[in-house]
PDB file of C-alpha atoms and ligand atoms in Angstrom:
ATOM      1  CA  MET R   1     113.090 169.993 180.840  1.00  0.00           C
ATOM      2  CA  SER R   2     111.692 167.240 182.974  1.00  0.00           C
ATOM      3  CA  GLY R   3     113.989 165.467 185.425  1.00  0.00           C
ATOM      4  CA  LEU R   4     113.924 162.391 183.236  1.00  0.00           C
ATOM      5  CA  VAL R   5     115.062 164.204 180.088  1.00  0.00           C
ATOM      6  CA  GLU R   6     117.690 166.058 182.113  1.00  0.00           C
ATOM      7  CA  GLN R   7     119.171 162.876 183.579  1.00  0.00           C
ATOM      8  CA  ILE R   8     119.243 161.186 180.177  1.00  0.00           C
ATOM      9  CA  ALA R   9     120.836 164.272 178.623  1.00  0.00           C
ATOM     10  CA  VAL R  10     123.592 164.106 181.256  1.00  0.00           C
ATOM     11  CA  ASN R  11     124.152 160.402 180.589  1.00  0.00           C
ATOM     12  CA  LEU R  12     124.156 160.933 176.830  1.00  0.00           C
ATOM     13  CA  GLU R  13     126.693 163.742 177.183  1.00  0.00           C
ATOM     14  CA  THR R  14     128.930 161.529 179.341  1.00  0.00           C
ATOM     15  CA  VAL R  15     128.883 158.742 176.755  1.00  0.00           C
ATOM     16  CA  ARG R  16     129.557 161.206 173.912  1.00  0.00           C
ATOM     17  CA  ARG R  17     132.473 162.719 175.835  1.00  0.00           C
ATOM     18  CA  LYS R  18     133.997 159.282 176.443  1.00  0.00           C
ATOM     19  CA  ILE R  19     133.589 158.404 172.765  1.00  0.00           C
ATOM     20  CA  ALA R  20     135.346 161.639 171.795  1.00  0.00           C
ATOM     21  CA  ALA R  21     138.180 160.994 174.273  1.00  0.00           C
ATOM     22  CA  ALA R  22     138.651 157.415 173.026  1.00  0.00           C
ATOM     23  CA  ALA R  23     138.620 158.656 169.420  1.00  0.00           C
ATOM     24  CA  ALA R  24     141.258 161.276 170.271  1.00  0.00           C
ATOM     25  CA  ARG R  25     143.473 158.630 171.897  1.00  0.00           C
ATOM     26  CA  ALA R  26     143.335 156.674 168.650  1.00  0.00           C
ATOM     27  CA  GLY R  27     143.978 159.756 166.503  1.00  0.00           C
ATOM     28  CA  ARG R  28     140.436 159.632 165.144  1.00  0.00           C
ATOM     29  CA  SER R  29     137.656 162.188 164.905  1.00  0.00           C
ATOM     30  CA  ALA R  30     134.495 161.688 166.973  1.00  0.00           C
ATOM     31  CA  ASP R  31     132.520 162.527 163.815  1.00  0.00           C
ATOM     32  CA  GLU R  32     133.465 159.117 162.419  1.00  0.00           C
ATOM     33  CA  ILE R  33     131.479 157.369 165.145  1.00  0.00           C
ATOM     34  CA  THR R  34     127.721 156.866 165.295  1.00  0.00           C
ATOM     35  CA  LEU R  35     126.186 156.296 168.697  1.00  0.00           C
ATOM     36  CA  VAL R  36     123.243 153.907 168.571  1.00  0.00           C
ATOM     37  CA  ALA R  37     121.173 154.370 171.724  1.00  0.00           C
ATOM     38  CA  VAL R  38     119.794 150.949 172.602  1.00  0.00           C
ATOM     39  CA  THR R  39     116.208 151.051 173.878  1.00  0.00           C
ATOM     40  CA  LYS R  40     115.399 147.393 174.499  1.00  0.00           C
ATOM     41  CA  TYR R  41     115.125 147.912 178.262  1.00  0.00           C
ATOM     42  CA  VAL R  42     112.762 150.880 178.221  1.00  0.00           C
ATOM     43  CA  GLY R  43     109.221 151.783 177.219  1.00  0.00           C
ATOM     44  CA  PRO R  44     108.009 154.506 174.857  1.00  0.00           C
ATOM     45  CA  GLU R  45     108.013 157.212 177.549  1.00  0.00           C
ATOM     46  CA  ILE R  46     111.732 156.879 178.215  1.00  0.00           C
ATOM     47  CA  VAL R  47     112.429 156.564 174.488  1.00  0.00           C
ATOM     48  CA  GLU R  48     110.660 159.905 173.989  1.00  0.00           C
ATOM     49  CA  ALA R  49     112.857 161.428 176.707  1.00  0.00           C
ATOM     50  CA  LEU R  50     115.926 159.985 174.987  1.00  0.00           C
ATOM     51  CA  VAL R  51     114.939 161.612 171.698  1.00  0.00           C
ATOM     52  CA  SER R  52     114.229 164.940 173.473  1.00  0.00           C
ATOM     53  CA  ALA R  53     117.712 164.702 174.981  1.00  0.00           C
ATOM     54  CA  GLY R  54     119.194 164.479 171.487  1.00  0.00           C
ATOM     55  CA  ALA R  55     119.469 160.792 170.544  1.00  0.00           C
ATOM     56  CA  VAL R  56     118.804 160.272 166.843  1.00  0.00           C
ATOM     57  CA  VAL R  57     119.753 156.702 165.989  1.00  0.00           C
ATOM     58  CA  LEU R  58     118.102 154.102 168.188  1.00  0.00           C
ATOM     59  CA  GLY R  59     118.657 150.344 168.398  1.00  0.00           C
ATOM     60  CA  GLU R  60     116.279 147.521 169.277  1.00  0.00           C
ATOM     61  CA  SER R  61     117.141 143.876 169.578  1.00  0.00           C
ATOM     62  CA  ARG R  62     113.797 142.068 169.775  1.00  0.00           C
ATOM     63  CA  PRO R  63     111.880 142.304 166.488  1.00  0.00           C
ATOM     64  CA  GLN R  64     108.470 141.608 168.063  1.00  0.00           C
ATOM     65  CA  GLN R  65     108.662 144.380 170.666  1.00  0.00           C
ATOM     66  CA  PHE R  66     110.392 146.608 168.161  1.00  0.00           C
ATOM     67  CA  SER R  67     107.405 146.687 165.768  1.00  0.00           C
ATOM     68  CA  ALA R  68     105.081 147.758 168.579  1.00  0.00           C
ATOM     69  CA  LYS R  69     107.503 150.397 169.855  1.00  0.00           C
ATOM     70  CA  ALA R  70     108.196 151.810 166.407  1.00  0.00           C
ATOM     71  CA  ALA R  71     104.440 152.078 165.791  1.00  0.00           C
ATOM     72  CA  ALA R  72     103.899 153.873 169.117  1.00  0.00           C
ATOM     73  CA  LEU R  73     106.693 156.340 168.283  1.00  0.00           C
ATOM     74  CA  ARG R  74     105.895 156.905 164.612  1.00  0.00           C
ATOM     75  CA  HIS R  75     105.531 160.650 165.238  1.00  0.00           C
ATOM     76  CA  LEU R  76     109.219 161.008 166.146  1.00  0.00           C
ATOM     77  CA  PRO R  77     112.083 161.329 163.632  1.00  0.00           C
ATOM     78  CA  ILE R  78     113.875 158.181 164.814  1.00  0.00           C
ATOM     79  CA  ARG R  79     116.379 156.278 162.681  1.00  0.00           C
ATOM     80  CA  TRP R  80     115.953 152.693 163.890  1.00  0.00           C
ATOM     81  CA  HIS R  81     118.626 150.020 163.735  1.00  0.00           C
ATOM     82  CA  LEU R  82     117.750 146.403 164.424  1.00  0.00           C
ATOM     83  CA  ILE R  83     120.618 144.867 166.400  1.00  0.00           C
ATOM     84  CA  GLY R  84     119.226 141.473 167.462  1.00  0.00           C
ATOM     85  CA  HIS R  85     118.422 138.171 165.784  1.00  0.00           C
ATOM     86  CA  LEU R  86     115.797 138.480 163.068  1.00  0.00           C
ATOM     87  CA  GLN R  87     113.712 135.501 161.986  1.00  0.00           C
ATOM     88  CA  ARG R  88     112.904 135.342 158.320  1.00  0.00           C
ATOM     89  CA  ASN R  89     109.150 135.416 158.978  1.00  0.00           C
ATOM     90  CA  LYS R  90     109.539 138.867 160.572  1.00  0.00           C
ATOM     91  CA  VAL R  91     111.533 140.424 157.722  1.00  0.00           C
ATOM     92  CA  ARG R  92     108.542 141.822 155.856  1.00  0.00           C
ATOM     93  CA  ARG R  93     107.268 143.640 158.919  1.00  0.00           C
ATOM     94  CA  THR R  94     110.718 144.918 159.943  1.00  0.00           C
ATOM     95  CA  VAL R  95     112.227 146.255 156.711  1.00  0.00           C
ATOM     96  CA  PRO R  96     109.857 149.248 156.320  1.00  0.00           C
ATOM     97  CA  LEU R  97     110.695 150.409 159.862  1.00  0.00           C
ATOM     98  CA  VAL R  98     114.475 150.430 159.823  1.00  0.00           C
ATOM     99  CA  GLU R  99     117.418 152.302 158.400  1.00  0.00           C
ATOM    100  CA  MET R 100     119.784 149.424 159.120  1.00  0.00           C
ATOM    101  CA  ILE R 101     119.724 145.752 160.121  1.00  0.00           C
ATOM    102  CA  GLN R 102     123.016 145.119 161.932  1.00  0.00           C
ATOM    103  CA  SER R 103     122.425 141.482 162.783  1.00  0.00           C
ATOM    104  CA  VAL R 104     122.407 139.577 159.490  1.00  0.00           C
ATOM    105  CA  ASP R 105     123.734 136.176 160.490  1.00  0.00           C
ATOM    106  CA  SER R 106     122.971 133.963 157.474  1.00  0.00           C
ATOM    107  CA  LEU R 107     122.736 134.139 153.696  1.00  0.00           C
ATOM    108  CA  ARG R 108     119.118 132.969 153.866  1.00  0.00           C
ATOM    109  CA  LEU R 109     118.271 135.986 156.011  1.00  0.00           C
ATOM    110  CA  LEU R 110     120.207 138.297 153.703  1.00  0.00           C
ATOM    111  CA  GLY R 111     118.292 136.850 150.745  1.00  0.00           C
ATOM    112  CA  ALA R 112     114.953 137.385 152.482  1.00  0.00           C
ATOM    113  CA  ILE R 113     115.809 141.024 153.299  1.00  0.00           C
ATOM    114  CA  ASP R 114     116.995 141.593 149.738  1.00  0.00           C
ATOM    115  CA  ARG R 115     113.728 140.259 148.275  1.00  0.00           C
ATOM    116  CA  VAL R 116     111.557 142.452 150.512  1.00  0.00           C
ATOM    117  CA  ALA R 117     113.770 145.499 149.890  1.00  0.00           C
ATOM    118  CA  GLU R 118     113.397 144.982 146.159  1.00  0.00           C
ATOM    119  CA  GLU R 119     109.630 144.373 146.221  1.00  0.00           C
ATOM    120  CA  THR R 120     108.950 147.360 148.445  1.00  0.00           C
ATOM    121  CA  GLU R 121     111.644 149.589 146.941  1.00  0.00           C
ATOM    122  CA  ARG R 122     113.081 150.248 150.385  1.00  0.00           C
ATOM    123  CA  ARG R 123     116.716 151.149 150.737  1.00  0.00           C
ATOM    124  CA  VAL R 124     117.963 149.139 153.691  1.00  0.00           C
ATOM    125  CA  SER R 125     121.531 148.962 154.917  1.00  0.00           C
ATOM    126  CA  VAL R 126     122.816 145.812 156.556  1.00  0.00           C
ATOM    127  CA  LEU R 127     125.838 144.608 158.479  1.00  0.00           C
ATOM    128  CA  LEU R 128     127.044 141.025 158.592  1.00  0.00           C
ATOM    129  CA  GLU R 129     127.234 139.803 162.185  1.00  0.00           C
ATOM    130  CA  VAL R 130     130.411 137.878 162.898  1.00  0.00           C
ATOM    131  CA  ASN R 131     130.987 135.498 165.788  1.00  0.00           C
ATOM    132  CA  VAL R 132     134.536 136.652 166.562  1.00  0.00           C
ATOM    133  CA  SER R 133     134.598 135.202 170.075  1.00  0.00           C
ATOM    134  CA  GLY R 134     133.774 131.694 168.834  1.00  0.00           C
ATOM    135  CA  ASP R 135     131.177 131.462 171.621  1.00  0.00           C
ATOM    136  CA  ALA R 136     128.795 128.623 170.658  1.00  0.00           C
ATOM    137  CA  ALA R 137     125.855 130.432 172.259  1.00  0.00           C
ATOM    138  CA  LYS R 138     126.366 133.480 170.018  1.00  0.00           C
ATOM    139  CA  GLY R 139     124.989 134.018 166.549  1.00  0.00           C
ATOM    140  CA  GLY R 140     126.824 135.312 163.533  1.00  0.00           C
ATOM    141  CA  PHE R 141     128.934 134.100 160.655  1.00  0.00           C
ATOM    142  CA  ASP R 142     132.035 132.055 161.366  1.00  0.00           C
ATOM    143  CA  PRO R 143     134.932 134.429 160.513  1.00  0.00           C
ATOM    144  CA  ASP R 144     136.541 131.687 158.412  1.00  0.00           C
ATOM    145  CA  ALA R 145     133.386 131.310 156.318  1.00  0.00           C
ATOM    146  CA  LEU R 146     133.062 134.937 155.297  1.00  0.00           C
ATOM    147  CA  GLU R 147     135.301 135.128 152.248  1.00  0.00           C
ATOM    148  CA  PRO R 148     132.958 133.345 149.816  1.00  0.00           C
ATOM    149  CA  VAL R 149     130.012 135.185 151.375  1.00  0.00           C
ATOM    150  CA  VAL R 150     131.601 138.553 150.654  1.00  0.00           C
ATOM    151  CA  ARG R 151     132.594 137.523 147.122  1.00  0.00           C
ATOM    152  CA  GLY R 152     128.933 136.663 146.436  1.00  0.00           C
ATOM    153  CA  LEU R 153     127.452 139.928 147.702  1.00  0.00           C
ATOM    154  CA  ALA R 154     126.762 141.243 144.198  1.00  0.00           C
ATOM    155  CA  ASP R 155     123.814 138.807 144.104  1.00  0.00           C
ATOM    156  CA  TYR R 156     122.024 140.902 146.728  1.00  0.00           C
ATOM    157  CA  ALA R 157     121.608 144.130 144.828  1.00  0.00           C
ATOM    158  CA  ALA R 158     118.640 145.632 146.697  1.00  0.00           C
ATOM    159  CA  VAL R 159     120.347 145.753 150.078  1.00  0.00           C
ATOM    160  CA  ARG R 160     123.370 147.823 150.886  1.00  0.00           C
ATOM    161  CA  VAL R 161     125.884 145.665 152.753  1.00  0.00           C
ATOM    162  CA  CYS R 162     128.130 148.223 154.400  1.00  0.00           C
ATOM    163  CA  GLY R 163     130.146 146.501 157.105  1.00  0.00           C
ATOM    164  CA  LEU R 164     130.527 144.025 159.949  1.00  0.00           C
ATOM    165  CA  MET R 165     129.124 143.783 163.458  1.00  0.00           C
ATOM    166  CA  CYS R 166     130.216 141.803 166.506  1.00  0.00           C
ATOM    167  CA  MET R 167     129.749 141.417 170.215  1.00  0.00           C
ATOM    168  CA  ALA R 168     132.750 140.741 172.414  1.00  0.00           C
ATOM    169  CA  GLY R 169     132.628 137.564 174.488  1.00  0.00           C
ATOM    170  CA  LEU R 170     131.292 137.835 178.035  1.00  0.00           C
ATOM    171  CA  GLU R 171     134.477 136.463 179.570  1.00  0.00           C
ATOM    172  CA  GLY R 172     137.823 138.164 179.903  1.00  0.00           C
ATOM    173  CA  GLY R 173     136.856 141.803 180.387  1.00  0.00           C
ATOM    174  CA  GLN R 174     138.298 144.676 178.388  1.00  0.00           C
ATOM    175  CA  ASP R 175     141.446 142.867 177.247  1.00  0.00           C
ATOM    176  CA  ALA R 176     139.466 140.052 175.644  1.00  0.00           C
ATOM    177  CA  ALA R 177     137.061 142.604 174.170  1.00  0.00           C
ATOM    178  CA  ARG R 178     139.959 144.519 172.630  1.00  0.00           C
ATOM    179  CA  GLU R 179     141.237 141.328 171.051  1.00  0.00           C
ATOM    180  CA  HIS R 180     137.814 140.517 169.595  1.00  0.00           C
ATOM    181  CA  PHE R 181     137.385 144.036 168.221  1.00  0.00           C
ATOM    182  CA  ALA R 182     140.857 144.021 166.672  1.00  0.00           C
ATOM    183  CA  ARG R 183     140.019 140.666 165.107  1.00  0.00           C
ATOM    184  CA  LEU R 184     136.880 142.118 163.489  1.00  0.00           C
ATOM    185  CA  ARG R 185     138.851 145.072 162.123  1.00  0.00           C
ATOM    186  CA  GLN R 186     141.579 142.826 160.708  1.00  0.00           C
ATOM    187  CA  LEU R 187     138.960 140.546 159.190  1.00  0.00           C
ATOM    188  CA  ARG R 188     137.326 143.548 157.529  1.00  0.00           C
ATOM    189  CA  ASP R 189     140.695 144.702 156.173  1.00  0.00           C
ATOM    190  CA  ARG R 190     141.327 141.247 154.700  1.00  0.00           C
ATOM    191  CA  LEU R 191     137.842 140.995 153.185  1.00  0.00           C
ATOM    192  CA  THR R 192     137.990 144.430 151.603  1.00  0.00           C
ATOM    193  CA  GLY R 193     140.043 143.047 148.718  1.00  0.00           C
ATOM    194  CA  GLN R 194     137.323 140.447 148.046  1.00  0.00           C
ATOM    195  CA  CYS R 195     134.391 142.869 147.797  1.00  0.00           C
ATOM    196  CA  PRO R 196     132.543 143.011 144.498  1.00  0.00           C
ATOM    197  CA  GLU R 197     132.315 146.363 142.774  1.00  0.00           C
ATOM    198  CA  GLY R 198     130.015 148.758 144.620  1.00  0.00           C
ATOM    199  CA  VAL R 199     130.344 147.010 147.993  1.00  0.00           C
ATOM    200  CA  ALA R 200     132.504 148.503 150.750  1.00  0.00           C
ATOM    201  CA  LEU R 201     132.732 147.249 154.321  1.00  0.00           C
ATOM    202  CA  ASP R 202     133.275 150.691 155.831  1.00  0.00           C
ATOM    203  CA  GLU R 203     131.270 150.210 159.001  1.00  0.00           C
ATOM    204  CA  LEU R 204     132.433 148.338 162.086  1.00  0.00           C
ATOM    205  CA  SER R 205     129.701 148.070 164.728  1.00  0.00           C
ATOM    206  CA  MET R 206     131.292 146.990 167.983  1.00  0.00           C
ATOM    207  CA  GLY R 207     131.189 147.981 171.628  1.00  0.00           C
ATOM    208  CA  MET R 208     128.419 148.176 174.237  1.00  0.00           C
ATOM    209  CA  SER R 209     128.181 149.948 177.618  1.00  0.00           C
ATOM    210  CA  ARG R 210     130.985 147.909 179.155  1.00  0.00           C
ATOM    211  CA  ASP R 211     133.464 148.204 176.283  1.00  0.00           C
ATOM    212  CA  TYR R 212     132.553 150.973 173.812  1.00  0.00           C
ATOM    213  CA  GLU R 213     135.654 153.039 174.604  1.00  0.00           C
ATOM    214  CA  VAL R 214     137.910 150.096 173.780  1.00  0.00           C
ATOM    215  CA  ALA R 215     135.860 149.530 170.621  1.00  0.00           C
ATOM    216  CA  VAL R 216     136.398 153.115 169.494  1.00  0.00           C
ATOM    217  CA  GLU R 217     140.142 152.767 170.110  1.00  0.00           C
ATOM    218  CA  GLU R 218     140.057 149.657 167.913  1.00  0.00           C
ATOM    219  CA  GLY R 219     138.255 151.342 165.028  1.00  0.00           C
ATOM    220  CA  ALA R 220     134.496 151.104 165.699  1.00  0.00           C
ATOM    221  CA  THR R 221     132.414 153.393 163.469  1.00  0.00           C
ATOM    222  CA  ILE R 222     129.209 152.425 165.294  1.00  0.00           C
ATOM    223  CA  VAL R 223     128.826 151.747 169.029  1.00  0.00           C
ATOM    224  CA  ARG R 224     125.639 150.336 170.573  1.00  0.00           C
ATOM    225  CA  VAL R 225     125.099 151.672 174.074  1.00  0.00           C
ATOM    226  CA  GLY R 226     122.111 150.879 176.313  1.00  0.00           C
ATOM    227  CA  SER R 227     122.533 150.592 180.096  1.00  0.00           C
ATOM    228  CA  ALA R 228     124.966 153.509 180.430  1.00  0.00           C
ATOM    229  CA  LEU R 229     122.226 155.862 179.179  1.00  0.00           C
ATOM    230  CA  TYR R 230     119.788 154.876 181.907  1.00  0.00           C
ATOM    231  CA  GLU R 231     121.981 155.288 184.966  1.00  0.00           C
ATOM    232  CA  GLY R 232     120.083 156.979 187.768  1.00  0.00           C
ATOM    233  CA  ILE R 233     116.729 156.349 186.095  1.00  0.00           C
ATOM    234  CA  ALA R 234     114.010 154.084 187.456  1.00  0.00           C
ATOM    235  CA  ARG R 235     112.899 151.871 184.621  1.00  0.00           C
TER     236      ARG R 235
HETATM  237  C1  PLP O   1     121.507 145.108 174.482  1.00  0.00           C
HETATM  238  C2  PLP O   1     122.486 145.217 173.398  1.00  0.00           C
HETATM  239  C3  PLP O   1     123.435 146.244 173.394  1.00  0.00           C
HETATM  240  C4  PLP O   1     123.551 147.279 174.502  1.00  0.00           C
HETATM  241  O1  PLP O   1     123.977 146.684 175.672  1.00  0.00           O
HETATM  242  P1  PLP O   1     124.381 147.557 176.972  1.00  0.00           P
HETATM  243  O2  PLP O   1     125.327 146.685 177.682  1.00  0.00           O
HETATM  244  O3  PLP O   1     123.123 147.767 177.725  1.00  0.00           O
HETATM  245  O4  PLP O   1     124.987 148.808 176.496  1.00  0.00           O
HETATM  246  C5  PLP O   1     124.327 146.294 172.328  1.00  0.00           C
HETATM  247  N1  PLP O   1     124.281 145.404 171.324  1.00  0.00           N
HETATM  248  C6  PLP O   1     123.384 144.398 171.298  1.00  0.00           C
HETATM  249  C7  PLP O   1     123.393 143.449 170.153  1.00  0.00           C
HETATM  250  C8  PLP O   1     122.456 144.265 172.331  1.00  0.00           C
HETATM  251  O5  PLP O   1     121.575 143.269 172.299  1.00  0.00           O
END
């Protein structure tokens, strides 16, 4: 193993161990939680090292750079998740490359993804991004506007809407993050009764390097971790 792969393997193991410990504290199994290794900071060489170290599901936030990276790494068995804002004019290029789009922040975007998924017969999973912190600079659905959205999900039959995603606000540290994550979970619980037949909001994507342990304690099924995986690595 090269030094790079070794260091990443150590970091990955540390993150996995902390996820397992947080899950245990909450009486959950670590198997319920998917780690998305975020690669937006690093080039293809480090992504290859990440995959060699055992990462399977990778996340990218910038659609433009993502297409180029996914093309360069086509030979690897990567399950890509898009986690950043997607413009509608990039949907056609993005859908064939991803397993999941976590950052659906409008019905127009959902409609565009649904059309491309249907035309290309691609099965794509999506999460609805929710602005739980109420931060004006953040994207996502207003939590109070989600009920009619969820009731109308049967109209988007080619995509699989399977949960909610959020980012905690930047202010307030872990306590504020915990509150935001709990809010997303409670929102999901409330919306579950409104889901049309065949739709279930099982997934909660929440938590990044600074707060993924709190997110797991609050019920995250997906955590998106970047920086913590690259500690001790020149990038
Ligand atoms: C960059 C990013 C992450 C990972 O952030 P880190 O703090 O580096 O772990 C998670 N989610 C989204 C949406 C991101 O853009």
